[in-house]
Amino acid sequence: TLKLNFKEKKQKKKKEDEKADSVPQLNFINLTLQAANPQEVNRPLRILTSQPLASIDNDGINLSIKIDTVWEKIPNIRLIPDSTGKVLNFTINNKWEPGGKYKLEIDSAAIVGIYDEWNKPFKQEFSVRANEDYTNLFFSVSGTDQPLVVELLNNSDKVVATAPVIDGTASFRYMLPGTFYARAFIDSNNNGIYDTGNIAQKLQPEEIYYYPKKINARKNWDIEQSWNIYEQPLDLQKPLDIKKNKP
């Protein structure tokens, strides 16, 4: 005699799988706060999205500052596209309180992407760097009445900050401590950027002058430097440390 036993478990599991598959899987837009912690005083708050956005409901974006133990909402906060043109990067511009504590909250579906997906509720707290962590640099520039722009350089001769000369002074505030160098160029067309010249238009490159000394900026210090751009010959102005072709 042969006995056959049949079990219904597999068939039941299949029905459960089919039922689970019938439920649509929702995809949400991911948001990432790109701010350094602490946030820099003189920079916007940067947010990265996982896809380009179709719409933003700024009423659903809330920024608060902590006063004692109470969170106070900051009015008129807007999420705007980053000025660099990157489609996934957005910023919030705000006058940050040095040493302050902030909280960013974004309501569900306040942000809708181009694929008709939206965000889940988002909340993150962050702090802003204190005044004592920064150094401020001021250059009193003389030697010409033409418009000047001063560029602050790092050890690799790369520009880290730019400031126009206003009333004889170029101001660099909220700089992190470090070693800096400086150069200035005569901004002939007042566009705020260095122009290398144009052969077709017979335009010469804008004139460049280097501050001949190294600047060691320490935390919680204000540094003031006097700078006559013609005090030294042009070929002797650039500090040896940042010369690419050293003698």
PDB file of N, CA, C and O in Angstrom, residues 4 10 19-20 25-26 29 54 57 60 104 118 123 125 131 145 172-175 195:
ATOM      1  N   LEU A   4       0.241   8.728  -0.010  1.00  0.00           N
ATOM      2  CA  LEU A   4       0.782  10.014  -0.460  1.00  0.00           C
ATOM      3  C   LEU A   4       0.217  11.126   0.410  1.00  0.00           C
ATOM      4  O   LEU A   4      -0.998  11.244   0.559  1.00  0.00           O
ATOM      5  N   LYS A  10       3.308  25.370   0.756  1.00  0.00           N
ATOM      6  CA  LYS A  10       3.958  26.070  -0.341  1.00  0.00           C
ATOM      7  C   LYS A  10       2.970  26.893  -1.145  1.00  0.00           C
ATOM      8  O   LYS A  10       3.239  28.012  -1.541  1.00  0.00           O
ATOM      9  N   LYS A  19       0.434  38.421  -2.959  1.00  0.00           N
ATOM     10  CA  LYS A  19      -0.227  39.539  -2.289  1.00  0.00           C
ATOM     11  C   LYS A  19       0.768  40.642  -1.970  1.00  0.00           C
ATOM     12  O   LYS A  19       0.501  41.837  -2.143  1.00  0.00           O
ATOM     13  N   ALA A  20       1.979  40.230  -1.531  1.00  0.00           N
ATOM     14  CA  ALA A  20       3.009  41.224  -1.223  1.00  0.00           C
ATOM     15  C   ALA A  20       3.465  41.945  -2.475  1.00  0.00           C
ATOM     16  O   ALA A  20       3.700  43.147  -2.473  1.00  0.00           O
ATOM     17  N   GLN A  25       5.756  49.434  -4.390  1.00  0.00           N
ATOM     18  CA  GLN A  25       6.874  49.895  -3.579  1.00  0.00           C
ATOM     19  C   GLN A  25       7.107  51.386  -3.837  1.00  0.00           C
ATOM     20  O   GLN A  25       7.348  51.796  -4.971  1.00  0.00           O
ATOM     21  N   LEU A  26       7.019  52.199  -2.776  1.00  0.00           N
ATOM     22  CA  LEU A  26       7.173  53.637  -2.904  1.00  0.00           C
ATOM     23  C   LEU A  26       8.650  54.018  -2.788  1.00  0.00           C
ATOM     24  O   LEU A  26       9.361  53.538  -1.911  1.00  0.00           O
ATOM     25  N   ILE A  29      12.489  60.657  -2.295  1.00  0.00           N
ATOM     26  CA  ILE A  29      13.670  61.477  -2.543  1.00  0.00           C
ATOM     27  C   ILE A  29      14.510  61.518  -1.276  1.00  0.00           C
ATOM     28  O   ILE A  29      14.005  61.820  -0.187  1.00  0.00           O
ATOM     29  N   ALA A  54      11.154  69.008  -9.241  1.00  0.00           N
ATOM     30  CA  ALA A  54      10.133  69.638 -10.079  1.00  0.00           C
ATOM     31  C   ALA A  54       9.457  70.791  -9.361  1.00  0.00           C
ATOM     32  O   ALA A  54       9.063  71.776  -9.981  1.00  0.00           O
ATOM     33  N   ASP A  57       7.844  73.363  -2.014  1.00  0.00           N
ATOM     34  CA  ASP A  57       6.895  74.108  -1.186  1.00  0.00           C
ATOM     35  C   ASP A  57       7.672  74.680  -0.003  1.00  0.00           C
ATOM     36  O   ASP A  57       7.916  74.001   0.989  1.00  0.00           O
ATOM     37  N   GLY A  60       6.787  74.399   3.693  1.00  0.00           N
ATOM     38  CA  GLY A  60       7.068  73.164   4.429  1.00  0.00           C
ATOM     39  C   GLY A  60       8.511  73.038   4.865  1.00  0.00           C
ATOM     40  O   GLY A  60       8.911  71.987   5.363  1.00  0.00           O
ATOM     41  N   LEU A 104      16.906  72.060  11.207  1.00  0.00           N
ATOM     42  CA  LEU A 104      16.226  72.122   9.908  1.00  0.00           C
ATOM     43  C   LEU A 104      15.187  71.017   9.844  1.00  0.00           C
ATOM     44  O   LEU A 104      15.504  69.839  10.082  1.00  0.00           O
ATOM     45  N   TRP A 118       8.508  62.077  -3.847  1.00  0.00           N
ATOM     46  CA  TRP A 118       8.604  63.152  -2.877  1.00  0.00           C
ATOM     47  C   TRP A 118       9.436  62.704  -1.676  1.00  0.00           C
ATOM     48  O   TRP A 118       9.832  61.542  -1.567  1.00  0.00           O
ATOM     49  N   LYS A 123      14.503  65.850   9.446  1.00  0.00           N
ATOM     50  CA  LYS A 123      14.866  66.710  10.581  1.00  0.00           C
ATOM     51  C   LYS A 123      16.322  66.468  10.938  1.00  0.00           C
ATOM     52  O   LYS A 123      16.743  65.319  11.073  1.00  0.00           O
ATOM     53  N   GLU A 125      19.656  68.515  13.290  1.00  0.00           N
ATOM     54  CA  GLU A 125      20.202  69.632  14.046  1.00  0.00           C
ATOM     55  C   GLU A 125      21.680  69.811  13.695  1.00  0.00           C
ATOM     56  O   GLU A 125      22.368  68.844  13.353  1.00  0.00           O
ATOM     57  N   ASN A 131      32.891  82.445  16.974  1.00  0.00           N
ATOM     58  CA  ASN A 131      33.794  83.526  16.549  1.00  0.00           C
ATOM     59  C   ASN A 131      35.247  83.237  16.917  1.00  0.00           C
ATOM     60  O   ASN A 131      36.175  83.590  16.184  1.00  0.00           O
ATOM     61  N   ASP A 145      45.337 104.306  -7.629  1.00  0.00           N
ATOM     62  CA  ASP A 145      43.934 104.683  -7.455  1.00  0.00           C
ATOM     63  C   ASP A 145      43.004 103.821  -8.311  1.00  0.00           C
ATOM     64  O   ASP A 145      41.785 104.005  -8.295  1.00  0.00           O
ATOM     65  N   PHE A 172      39.011  90.224   4.860  1.00  0.00           N
ATOM     66  CA  PHE A 172      38.725  88.786   4.824  1.00  0.00           C
ATOM     67  C   PHE A 172      38.297  88.372   6.228  1.00  0.00           C
ATOM     68  O   PHE A 172      39.132  88.245   7.129  1.00  0.00           O
ATOM     69  N   ARG A 173      37.024  88.153   6.397  1.00  0.00           N
ATOM     70  CA  ARG A 173      36.482  87.795   7.714  1.00  0.00           C
ATOM     71  C   ARG A 173      36.128  86.307   7.752  1.00  0.00           C
ATOM     72  O   ARG A 173      35.859  85.689   6.744  1.00  0.00           O
ATOM     73  N   TYR A 174      36.135  85.780   8.965  1.00  0.00           N
ATOM     74  CA  TYR A 174      35.752  84.390   9.213  1.00  0.00           C
ATOM     75  C   TYR A 174      36.601  83.414   8.405  1.00  0.00           C
ATOM     76  O   TYR A 174      36.092  82.519   7.741  1.00  0.00           O
ATOM     77  N   MET A 175      37.905  83.599   8.461  1.00  0.00           N
ATOM     78  CA  MET A 175      38.836  82.667   7.840  1.00  0.00           C
ATOM     79  C   MET A 175      39.334  81.685   8.899  1.00  0.00           C
ATOM     80  O   MET A 175      39.623  82.070  10.035  1.00  0.00           O
ATOM     81  N   ASP A 195      41.064  88.755 -15.517  1.00  0.00           N
ATOM     82  CA  ASP A 195      40.951  88.512 -16.955  1.00  0.00           C
ATOM     83  C   ASP A 195      42.338  88.324 -17.549  1.00  0.00           C
ATOM     84  O   ASP A 195      43.233  89.155 -17.362  1.00  0.00           O
TER      85      ASP A 195
END
